[in-house]
Amino acid sequence: MSRTQALNTTQTAVPPVRDLRRFWRIGAAVLIPLGPLGVTIGRGIMPYWTDQSPETIVDNVLASPGAMAVLNWMGLLLMPALLLGALAMGFVARRSAPVLATLGSGLLFVSWVGTTNTASTDYLTNLLGNNGFDAAAIVHINALIIDDPVNAAAGIFWLFGHLAGMIILAVALGKAKVVKPWVWIALIASQPVHFIAAVVIPSRLLDLTLGWGLTTLCSLLVAAAVLKMSDDEWDLAPLARRR
């Protein structure tokens, strides 16, 4: 057998690389709207709103064990979905807008990771209430947590980081022409509206419609665009496996 024949035989013996682009593409399409949808549902069923006093919030949480149980269990899936969804949205736009996609998805990802440095007063209130702590003691404990410098710094970073990350990522999606102009423009507006609904003029209805509700709708349209892509539009084909 000649050297060329031996080389060809060796090359044909190498198994082909499995092409998982369709699996990744469909997985991304599922993940992208999952996090925003979970947040929207959560903000719809949480038993208080941000304009209420700490005492009222604690009383409402303690009076709604069923809603709090749902929110706590949802949190197990919500954070992974938000983190992976941020990276997936960046991946969608990275070929046509690499810098903006990297900045937006990276900032959004890091901002959500930063929430792990903050204590969940909702979870703590529910836990302490179920274990015999009175409302006055829980209000005091929550105040200590909220006023802690580390908790405050992490909260501020999350607040402005996830707003800026979503806006930059929306611009990246527009530049990459993943969705129609009105979709990425609406996505840009949705998170500032959420901030207004939560802080400036507290309104659950506004948040569930033009805040996180609009973020969810835009995310669903991004996911639909991902499903319509071909595998070649989504990513490059895998390289041949090396010997």
PDB file of C-alpha atoms in Angstrom:
ATOM      1  CA  MET A   1       0.000   0.000   0.000  1.00  0.00           C
ATOM      2  CA  SER A   2       1.342   3.409  -0.968  1.00  0.00           C
ATOM      3  CA  ARG A   3       1.749   6.281   1.513  1.00  0.00           C
ATOM      4  CA  THR A   4      -1.184   8.153  -0.086  1.00  0.00           C
ATOM      5  CA  GLN A   5      -3.453   5.115   0.177  1.00  0.00           C
ATOM      6  CA  ALA A   6      -2.480   4.625   3.807  1.00  0.00           C
ATOM      7  CA  LEU A   7      -3.228   8.278   4.583  1.00  0.00           C
ATOM      8  CA  ASN A   8      -6.620   8.098   2.871  1.00  0.00           C
ATOM      9  CA  THR A   9      -7.449   4.925   4.797  1.00  0.00           C
ATOM     10  CA  THR A  10      -6.525   6.630   8.076  1.00  0.00           C
ATOM     11  CA  GLN A  11      -8.618   9.682   7.269  1.00  0.00           C
ATOM     12  CA  THR A  12     -11.701   7.688   6.321  1.00  0.00           C
ATOM     13  CA  ALA A  13     -11.388   5.747   9.573  1.00  0.00           C
ATOM     14  CA  VAL A  14     -11.828   8.926  11.618  1.00  0.00           C
ATOM     15  CA  PRO A  15     -15.501   9.162  12.715  1.00  0.00           C
ATOM     16  CA  PRO A  16     -17.381  12.287  11.591  1.00  0.00           C
ATOM     17  CA  VAL A  17     -18.086  15.105  14.032  1.00  0.00           C
ATOM     18  CA  ARG A  18     -21.661  15.211  15.232  1.00  0.00           C
ATOM     19  CA  ASP A  19     -23.416  18.432  14.166  1.00  0.00           C
ATOM     20  CA  LEU A  20     -25.333  19.740  17.194  1.00  0.00           C
ATOM     21  CA  ARG A  21     -26.162  23.157  15.790  1.00  0.00           C
ATOM     22  CA  ARG A  22     -29.899  22.431  15.581  1.00  0.00           C
ATOM     23  CA  PHE A  23     -29.939  21.182  19.176  1.00  0.00           C
ATOM     24  CA  TRP A  24     -28.137  24.325  20.408  1.00  0.00           C
ATOM     25  CA  ARG A  25     -30.350  26.588  18.303  1.00  0.00           C
ATOM     26  CA  ILE A  26     -33.591  25.093  19.607  1.00  0.00           C
ATOM     27  CA  GLY A  27     -32.205  25.103  23.141  1.00  0.00           C
ATOM     28  CA  ALA A  28     -31.365  28.802  22.835  1.00  0.00           C
ATOM     29  CA  ALA A  29     -34.845  29.540  21.517  1.00  0.00           C
ATOM     30  CA  VAL A  30     -36.336  27.881  24.601  1.00  0.00           C
ATOM     31  CA  LEU A  31     -33.992  29.625  27.054  1.00  0.00           C
ATOM     32  CA  ILE A  32     -34.231  33.181  25.707  1.00  0.00           C
ATOM     33  CA  PRO A  33     -37.872  33.858  26.742  1.00  0.00           C
ATOM     34  CA  LEU A  34     -37.914  31.515  29.741  1.00  0.00           C
ATOM     35  CA  GLY A  35     -36.218  33.892  32.180  1.00  0.00           C
ATOM     36  CA  PRO A  36     -38.282  37.011  31.328  1.00  0.00           C
ATOM     37  CA  LEU A  37     -41.468  34.932  31.364  1.00  0.00           C
ATOM     38  CA  GLY A  38     -40.609  33.633  34.840  1.00  0.00           C
ATOM     39  CA  VAL A  39     -39.932  37.146  36.121  1.00  0.00           C
ATOM     40  CA  THR A  40     -43.221  38.395  34.673  1.00  0.00           C
ATOM     41  CA  ILE A  41     -45.187  35.571  36.297  1.00  0.00           C
ATOM     42  CA  GLY A  42     -43.360  36.127  39.569  1.00  0.00           C
ATOM     43  CA  ARG A  43     -44.089  39.844  39.622  1.00  0.00           C
ATOM     44  CA  GLY A  44     -47.701  39.063  38.859  1.00  0.00           C
ATOM     45  CA  ILE A  45     -48.212  36.746  41.850  1.00  0.00           C
ATOM     46  CA  MET A  46     -45.944  38.326  44.484  1.00  0.00           C
ATOM     47  CA  PRO A  47     -48.209  39.499  47.336  1.00  0.00           C
ATOM     48  CA  TYR A  48     -46.937  43.084  47.652  1.00  0.00           C
ATOM     49  CA  TRP A  49     -45.616  45.973  45.576  1.00  0.00           C
ATOM     50  CA  THR A  50     -42.577  48.184  45.918  1.00  0.00           C
ATOM     51  CA  ASP A  51     -44.398  51.306  47.113  1.00  0.00           C
ATOM     52  CA  GLN A  52     -45.673  49.617  50.256  1.00  0.00           C
ATOM     53  CA  SER A  53     -44.029  50.068  53.652  1.00  0.00           C
ATOM     54  CA  PRO A  54     -41.642  47.403  55.025  1.00  0.00           C
ATOM     55  CA  GLU A  55     -44.242  46.487  57.657  1.00  0.00           C
ATOM     56  CA  THR A  56     -46.969  45.997  55.042  1.00  0.00           C
ATOM     57  CA  ILE A  57     -44.662  43.970  52.815  1.00  0.00           C
ATOM     58  CA  VAL A  58     -43.767  41.623  55.682  1.00  0.00           C
ATOM     59  CA  ASP A  59     -47.432  41.258  56.679  1.00  0.00           C
ATOM     60  CA  ASN A  60     -48.449  40.472  53.082  1.00  0.00           C
ATOM     61  CA  VAL A  61     -45.645  37.922  52.647  1.00  0.00           C
ATOM     62  CA  LEU A  62     -46.539  36.170  55.918  1.00  0.00           C
ATOM     63  CA  ALA A  63     -50.206  36.125  54.900  1.00  0.00           C
ATOM     64  CA  SER A  64     -49.455  34.499  51.524  1.00  0.00           C
ATOM     65  CA  PRO A  65     -47.534  31.254  52.161  1.00  0.00           C
ATOM     66  CA  GLY A  66     -48.851  29.637  48.985  1.00  0.00           C
ATOM     67  CA  ALA A  67     -47.687  32.439  46.688  1.00  0.00           C
ATOM     68  CA  MET A  68     -44.302  32.566  48.435  1.00  0.00           C
ATOM     69  CA  ALA A  69     -43.841  28.802  48.074  1.00  0.00           C
ATOM     70  CA  VAL A  70     -44.468  29.100  44.324  1.00  0.00           C
ATOM     71  CA  LEU A  71     -42.018  32.007  44.033  1.00  0.00           C
ATOM     72  CA  ASN A  72     -39.324  30.197  46.009  1.00  0.00           C
ATOM     73  CA  TRP A  73     -39.549  27.038  43.916  1.00  0.00           C
ATOM     74  CA  MET A  74     -39.661  29.075  40.702  1.00  0.00           C
ATOM     75  CA  GLY A  75     -36.374  30.683  41.746  1.00  0.00           C
ATOM     76  CA  LEU A  76     -34.568  27.361  41.359  1.00  0.00           C
ATOM     77  CA  LEU A  77     -35.204  27.473  37.596  1.00  0.00           C
ATOM     78  CA  LEU A  78     -35.424  31.214  37.094  1.00  0.00           C
ATOM     79  CA  MET A  79     -31.824  32.210  37.748  1.00  0.00           C
ATOM     80  CA  PRO A  80     -30.248  29.559  35.455  1.00  0.00           C
ATOM     81  CA  ALA A  81     -32.721  30.554  32.733  1.00  0.00           C
ATOM     82  CA  LEU A  82     -31.868  34.264  33.081  1.00  0.00           C
ATOM     83  CA  LEU A  83     -28.116  33.583  32.987  1.00  0.00           C
ATOM     84  CA  LEU A  84     -28.160  31.173  30.057  1.00  0.00           C
ATOM     85  CA  GLY A  85     -30.746  33.267  28.225  1.00  0.00           C
ATOM     86  CA  ALA A  86     -28.491  36.340  28.426  1.00  0.00           C
ATOM     87  CA  LEU A  87     -25.628  34.400  26.840  1.00  0.00           C
ATOM     88  CA  ALA A  88     -27.939  32.887  24.218  1.00  0.00           C
ATOM     89  CA  MET A  89     -29.212  36.318  23.133  1.00  0.00           C
ATOM     90  CA  GLY A  90     -25.629  37.511  22.808  1.00  0.00           C
ATOM     91  CA  PHE A  91     -24.795  34.462  20.713  1.00  0.00           C
ATOM     92  CA  VAL A  92     -27.655  35.243  18.332  1.00  0.00           C
ATOM     93  CA  ALA A  93     -26.211  38.679  17.495  1.00  0.00           C
ATOM     94  CA  ARG A  94     -22.497  38.008  17.860  1.00  0.00           C
ATOM     95  CA  ARG A  95     -21.709  37.372  14.169  1.00  0.00           C
ATOM     96  CA  SER A  96     -23.049  40.727  12.910  1.00  0.00           C
ATOM     97  CA  ALA A  97     -22.537  42.830  16.062  1.00  0.00           C
ATOM     98  CA  PRO A  98     -19.754  41.105  18.036  1.00  0.00           C
ATOM     99  CA  VAL A  99     -18.733  44.034  20.250  1.00  0.00           C
ATOM    100  CA  LEU A 100     -22.250  45.081  21.240  1.00  0.00           C
ATOM    101  CA  ALA A 101     -23.359  41.473  21.699  1.00  0.00           C
ATOM    102  CA  THR A 102     -20.397  40.748  23.955  1.00  0.00           C
ATOM    103  CA  LEU A 103     -20.865  43.896  26.028  1.00  0.00           C
ATOM    104  CA  GLY A 104     -24.625  43.511  26.359  1.00  0.00           C
ATOM    105  CA  SER A 105     -24.818  39.816  27.138  1.00  0.00           C
ATOM    106  CA  GLY A 106     -21.730  39.964  29.365  1.00  0.00           C
ATOM    107  CA  LEU A 107     -23.071  42.865  31.420  1.00  0.00           C
ATOM    108  CA  LEU A 108     -26.505  41.267  31.666  1.00  0.00           C
ATOM    109  CA  PHE A 109     -24.968  37.941  32.746  1.00  0.00           C
ATOM    110  CA  VAL A 110     -22.677  39.501  35.362  1.00  0.00           C
ATOM    111  CA  SER A 111     -25.513  41.651  36.709  1.00  0.00           C
ATOM    112  CA  TRP A 112     -27.717  38.633  37.330  1.00  0.00           C
ATOM    113  CA  VAL A 113     -24.781  36.768  38.873  1.00  0.00           C
ATOM    114  CA  GLY A 114     -24.302  39.759  41.173  1.00  0.00           C
ATOM    115  CA  THR A 115     -27.709  39.155  42.716  1.00  0.00           C
ATOM    116  CA  THR A 116     -26.205  36.127  44.452  1.00  0.00           C
ATOM    117  CA  ASN A 117     -24.396  38.628  46.701  1.00  0.00           C
ATOM    118  CA  THR A 118     -27.704  40.054  47.887  1.00  0.00           C
ATOM    119  CA  ALA A 119     -29.953  38.399  50.425  1.00  0.00           C
ATOM    120  CA  SER A 120     -33.501  37.582  49.324  1.00  0.00           C
ATOM    121  CA  THR A 121     -35.631  39.316  51.941  1.00  0.00           C
ATOM    122  CA  ASP A 122     -38.748  37.646  50.507  1.00  0.00           C
ATOM    123  CA  TYR A 123     -37.302  34.177  51.063  1.00  0.00           C
ATOM    124  CA  LEU A 124     -35.945  35.155  54.476  1.00  0.00           C
ATOM    125  CA  THR A 125     -39.262  36.685  55.557  1.00  0.00           C
ATOM    126  CA  ASN A 126     -41.143  33.556  54.557  1.00  0.00           C
ATOM    127  CA  LEU A 127     -38.608  31.292  56.263  1.00  0.00           C
ATOM    128  CA  LEU A 128     -38.496  33.259  59.520  1.00  0.00           C
ATOM    129  CA  GLY A 129     -42.278  33.596  59.614  1.00  0.00           C
ATOM    130  CA  ASN A 130     -42.673  29.841  59.235  1.00  0.00           C
ATOM    131  CA  ASN A 131     -40.326  29.335  62.165  1.00  0.00           C
ATOM    132  CA  GLY A 132     -42.015  31.517  64.738  1.00  0.00           C
ATOM    133  CA  PHE A 133     -40.404  34.952  64.295  1.00  0.00           C
ATOM    134  CA  ASP A 134     -42.832  37.830  64.768  1.00  0.00           C
ATOM    135  CA  ALA A 135     -43.358  40.492  62.095  1.00  0.00           C
ATOM    136  CA  ALA A 136     -41.567  43.272  64.031  1.00  0.00           C
ATOM    137  CA  ALA A 137     -38.401  41.171  64.358  1.00  0.00           C
ATOM    138  CA  ILE A 138     -38.481  40.274  60.653  1.00  0.00           C
ATOM    139  CA  VAL A 139     -38.868  43.940  59.652  1.00  0.00           C
ATOM    140  CA  HIS A 140     -35.805  44.766  61.782  1.00  0.00           C
ATOM    141  CA  ILE A 141     -33.741  41.939  60.263  1.00  0.00           C
ATOM    142  CA  ASN A 142     -34.722  42.970  56.734  1.00  0.00           C
ATOM    143  CA  ALA A 143     -33.705  46.555  57.471  1.00  0.00           C
ATOM    144  CA  LEU A 144     -30.275  45.366  58.615  1.00  0.00           C
ATOM    145  CA  ILE A 145     -29.855  43.423  55.375  1.00  0.00           C
ATOM    146  CA  ILE A 146     -31.033  46.263  53.126  1.00  0.00           C
ATOM    147  CA  ASP A 147     -28.764  48.798  54.859  1.00  0.00           C
ATOM    148  CA  ASP A 148     -25.686  46.575  54.682  1.00  0.00           C
ATOM    149  CA  PRO A 149     -23.081  48.192  52.343  1.00  0.00           C
ATOM    150  CA  VAL A 150     -22.265  44.971  50.481  1.00  0.00           C
ATOM    151  CA  ASN A 151     -25.938  44.218  49.886  1.00  0.00           C
ATOM    152  CA  ALA A 152     -26.608  47.811  48.801  1.00  0.00           C
ATOM    153  CA  ALA A 153     -23.644  47.891  46.396  1.00  0.00           C
ATOM    154  CA  ALA A 154     -24.653  44.583  44.814  1.00  0.00           C
ATOM    155  CA  GLY A 155     -28.230  45.794  44.440  1.00  0.00           C
ATOM    156  CA  ILE A 156     -27.206  49.062  42.770  1.00  0.00           C
ATOM    157  CA  PHE A 157     -24.868  47.222  40.389  1.00  0.00           C
ATOM    158  CA  TRP A 158     -27.653  44.811  39.468  1.00  0.00           C
ATOM    159  CA  LEU A 159     -30.180  47.598  38.955  1.00  0.00           C
ATOM    160  CA  PHE A 160     -28.132  49.659  36.527  1.00  0.00           C
ATOM    161  CA  GLY A 161     -26.168  46.723  35.100  1.00  0.00           C
ATOM    162  CA  HIS A 162     -29.153  44.710  33.923  1.00  0.00           C
ATOM    163  CA  LEU A 163     -30.828  47.831  32.509  1.00  0.00           C
ATOM    164  CA  ALA A 164     -27.720  48.817  30.521  1.00  0.00           C
ATOM    165  CA  GLY A 165     -27.014  45.217  29.489  1.00  0.00           C
ATOM    166  CA  MET A 166     -30.522  44.708  28.096  1.00  0.00           C
ATOM    167  CA  ILE A 167     -30.417  48.008  26.194  1.00  0.00           C
ATOM    168  CA  ILE A 168     -27.012  47.260  24.623  1.00  0.00           C
ATOM    169  CA  LEU A 169     -28.114  43.739  23.758  1.00  0.00           C
ATOM    170  CA  ALA A 170     -31.278  45.064  22.114  1.00  0.00           C
ATOM    171  CA  VAL A 171     -29.187  47.414  19.977  1.00  0.00           C
ATOM    172  CA  ALA A 172     -26.976  44.458  19.015  1.00  0.00           C
ATOM    173  CA  LEU A 173     -30.042  42.457  17.939  1.00  0.00           C
ATOM    174  CA  GLY A 174     -31.174  45.412  15.840  1.00  0.00           C
ATOM    175  CA  LYS A 175     -27.781  45.889  14.225  1.00  0.00           C
ATOM    176  CA  ALA A 176     -27.651  42.169  13.431  1.00  0.00           C
ATOM    177  CA  LYS A 177     -31.176  42.406  11.940  1.00  0.00           C
ATOM    178  CA  VAL A 178     -32.339  39.443  13.988  1.00  0.00           C
ATOM    179  CA  VAL A 179     -35.774  41.014  14.538  1.00  0.00           C
ATOM    180  CA  LYS A 180     -37.805  43.860  13.071  1.00  0.00           C
ATOM    181  CA  PRO A 181     -36.951  47.402  14.242  1.00  0.00           C
ATOM    182  CA  TRP A 182     -40.034  47.778  16.435  1.00  0.00           C
ATOM    183  CA  VAL A 183     -39.071  44.654  18.392  1.00  0.00           C
ATOM    184  CA  TRP A 184     -35.593  45.748  19.437  1.00  0.00           C
ATOM    185  CA  ILE A 185     -36.800  49.313  20.040  1.00  0.00           C
ATOM    186  CA  ALA A 186     -39.561  47.957  22.292  1.00  0.00           C
ATOM    187  CA  LEU A 187     -36.989  45.798  24.067  1.00  0.00           C
ATOM    188  CA  ILE A 188     -34.875  48.901  24.727  1.00  0.00           C
ATOM    189  CA  ALA A 189     -37.886  50.685  26.242  1.00  0.00           C
ATOM    190  CA  SER A 190     -39.242  47.789  28.295  1.00  0.00           C
ATOM    191  CA  GLN A 191     -36.699  47.691  31.105  1.00  0.00           C
ATOM    192  CA  PRO A 192     -36.702  51.465  31.770  1.00  0.00           C
ATOM    193  CA  VAL A 193     -40.510  51.167  31.913  1.00  0.00           C
ATOM    194  CA  HIS A 194     -40.065  48.367  34.461  1.00  0.00           C
ATOM    195  CA  PHE A 195     -37.896  50.701  36.543  1.00  0.00           C
ATOM    196  CA  ILE A 196     -40.570  53.411  36.348  1.00  0.00           C
ATOM    197  CA  ALA A 197     -43.285  50.915  37.315  1.00  0.00           C
ATOM    198  CA  ALA A 198     -41.253  49.631  40.257  1.00  0.00           C
ATOM    199  CA  VAL A 199     -39.772  52.874  41.613  1.00  0.00           C
ATOM    200  CA  VAL A 200     -41.039  56.112  40.079  1.00  0.00           C
ATOM    201  CA  ILE A 201     -44.791  55.545  39.754  1.00  0.00           C
ATOM    202  CA  PRO A 202     -45.277  52.072  41.257  1.00  0.00           C
ATOM    203  CA  SER A 203     -47.764  50.133  39.135  1.00  0.00           C
ATOM    204  CA  ARG A 204     -48.078  46.375  38.840  1.00  0.00           C
ATOM    205  CA  LEU A 205     -50.248  46.726  35.733  1.00  0.00           C
ATOM    206  CA  LEU A 206     -47.670  48.899  33.974  1.00  0.00           C
ATOM    207  CA  ASP A 207     -44.897  46.437  34.772  1.00  0.00           C
ATOM    208  CA  LEU A 208     -46.860  43.403  33.606  1.00  0.00           C
ATOM    209  CA  THR A 209     -47.775  45.063  30.311  1.00  0.00           C
ATOM    210  CA  LEU A 210     -45.105  47.513  29.146  1.00  0.00           C
ATOM    211  CA  GLY A 211     -42.335  46.495  31.569  1.00  0.00           C
ATOM    212  CA  TRP A 212     -41.422  42.846  32.049  1.00  0.00           C
ATOM    213  CA  GLY A 213     -44.446  41.851  29.994  1.00  0.00           C
ATOM    214  CA  LEU A 214     -43.047  43.663  26.964  1.00  0.00           C
ATOM    215  CA  THR A 215     -39.586  42.215  27.640  1.00  0.00           C
ATOM    216  CA  THR A 216     -41.148  38.757  27.550  1.00  0.00           C
ATOM    217  CA  LEU A 217     -42.969  39.463  24.275  1.00  0.00           C
ATOM    218  CA  CYS A 218     -39.797  40.750  22.610  1.00  0.00           C
ATOM    219  CA  SER A 219     -37.850  37.752  23.905  1.00  0.00           C
ATOM    220  CA  LEU A 220     -40.454  35.420  22.419  1.00  0.00           C
ATOM    221  CA  LEU A 221     -40.060  37.154  19.046  1.00  0.00           C
ATOM    222  CA  VAL A 222     -36.272  36.799  19.259  1.00  0.00           C
ATOM    223  CA  ALA A 223     -36.769  33.100  20.016  1.00  0.00           C
ATOM    224  CA  ALA A 224     -39.103  32.774  17.009  1.00  0.00           C
ATOM    225  CA  ALA A 225     -36.433  34.370  14.811  1.00  0.00           C
ATOM    226  CA  VAL A 226     -33.880  31.870  16.113  1.00  0.00           C
ATOM    227  CA  LEU A 227     -36.193  28.963  15.252  1.00  0.00           C
ATOM    228  CA  LYS A 228     -36.570  30.280  11.694  1.00  0.00           C
ATOM    229  CA  MET A 229     -32.801  30.437  11.160  1.00  0.00           C
ATOM    230  CA  SER A 230     -30.996  27.749   9.256  1.00  0.00           C
ATOM    231  CA  ASP A 231     -28.190  25.940  11.020  1.00  0.00           C
ATOM    232  CA  ASP A 232     -25.690  27.763   8.807  1.00  0.00           C
ATOM    233  CA  GLU A 233     -27.115  31.132   9.843  1.00  0.00           C
ATOM    234  CA  TRP A 234     -26.917  30.097  13.472  1.00  0.00           C
ATOM    235  CA  ASP A 235     -23.309  28.943  13.519  1.00  0.00           C
ATOM    236  CA  LEU A 236     -20.453  27.557  11.453  1.00  0.00           C
ATOM    237  CA  ALA A 237     -20.437  23.844  10.737  1.00  0.00           C
ATOM    238  CA  PRO A 238     -18.170  21.791  13.017  1.00  0.00           C
ATOM    239  CA  LEU A 239     -14.612  21.181  11.867  1.00  0.00           C
ATOM    240  CA  ALA A 240     -13.556  17.675  10.900  1.00  0.00           C
ATOM    241  CA  ARG A 241     -12.352  15.710  13.884  1.00  0.00           C
ATOM    242  CA  ARG A 242      -8.585  15.616  14.135  1.00  0.00           C
ATOM    243  CA  ARG A 243      -6.833  12.294  14.083  1.00  0.00           C
TER     244      ARG A 243
END
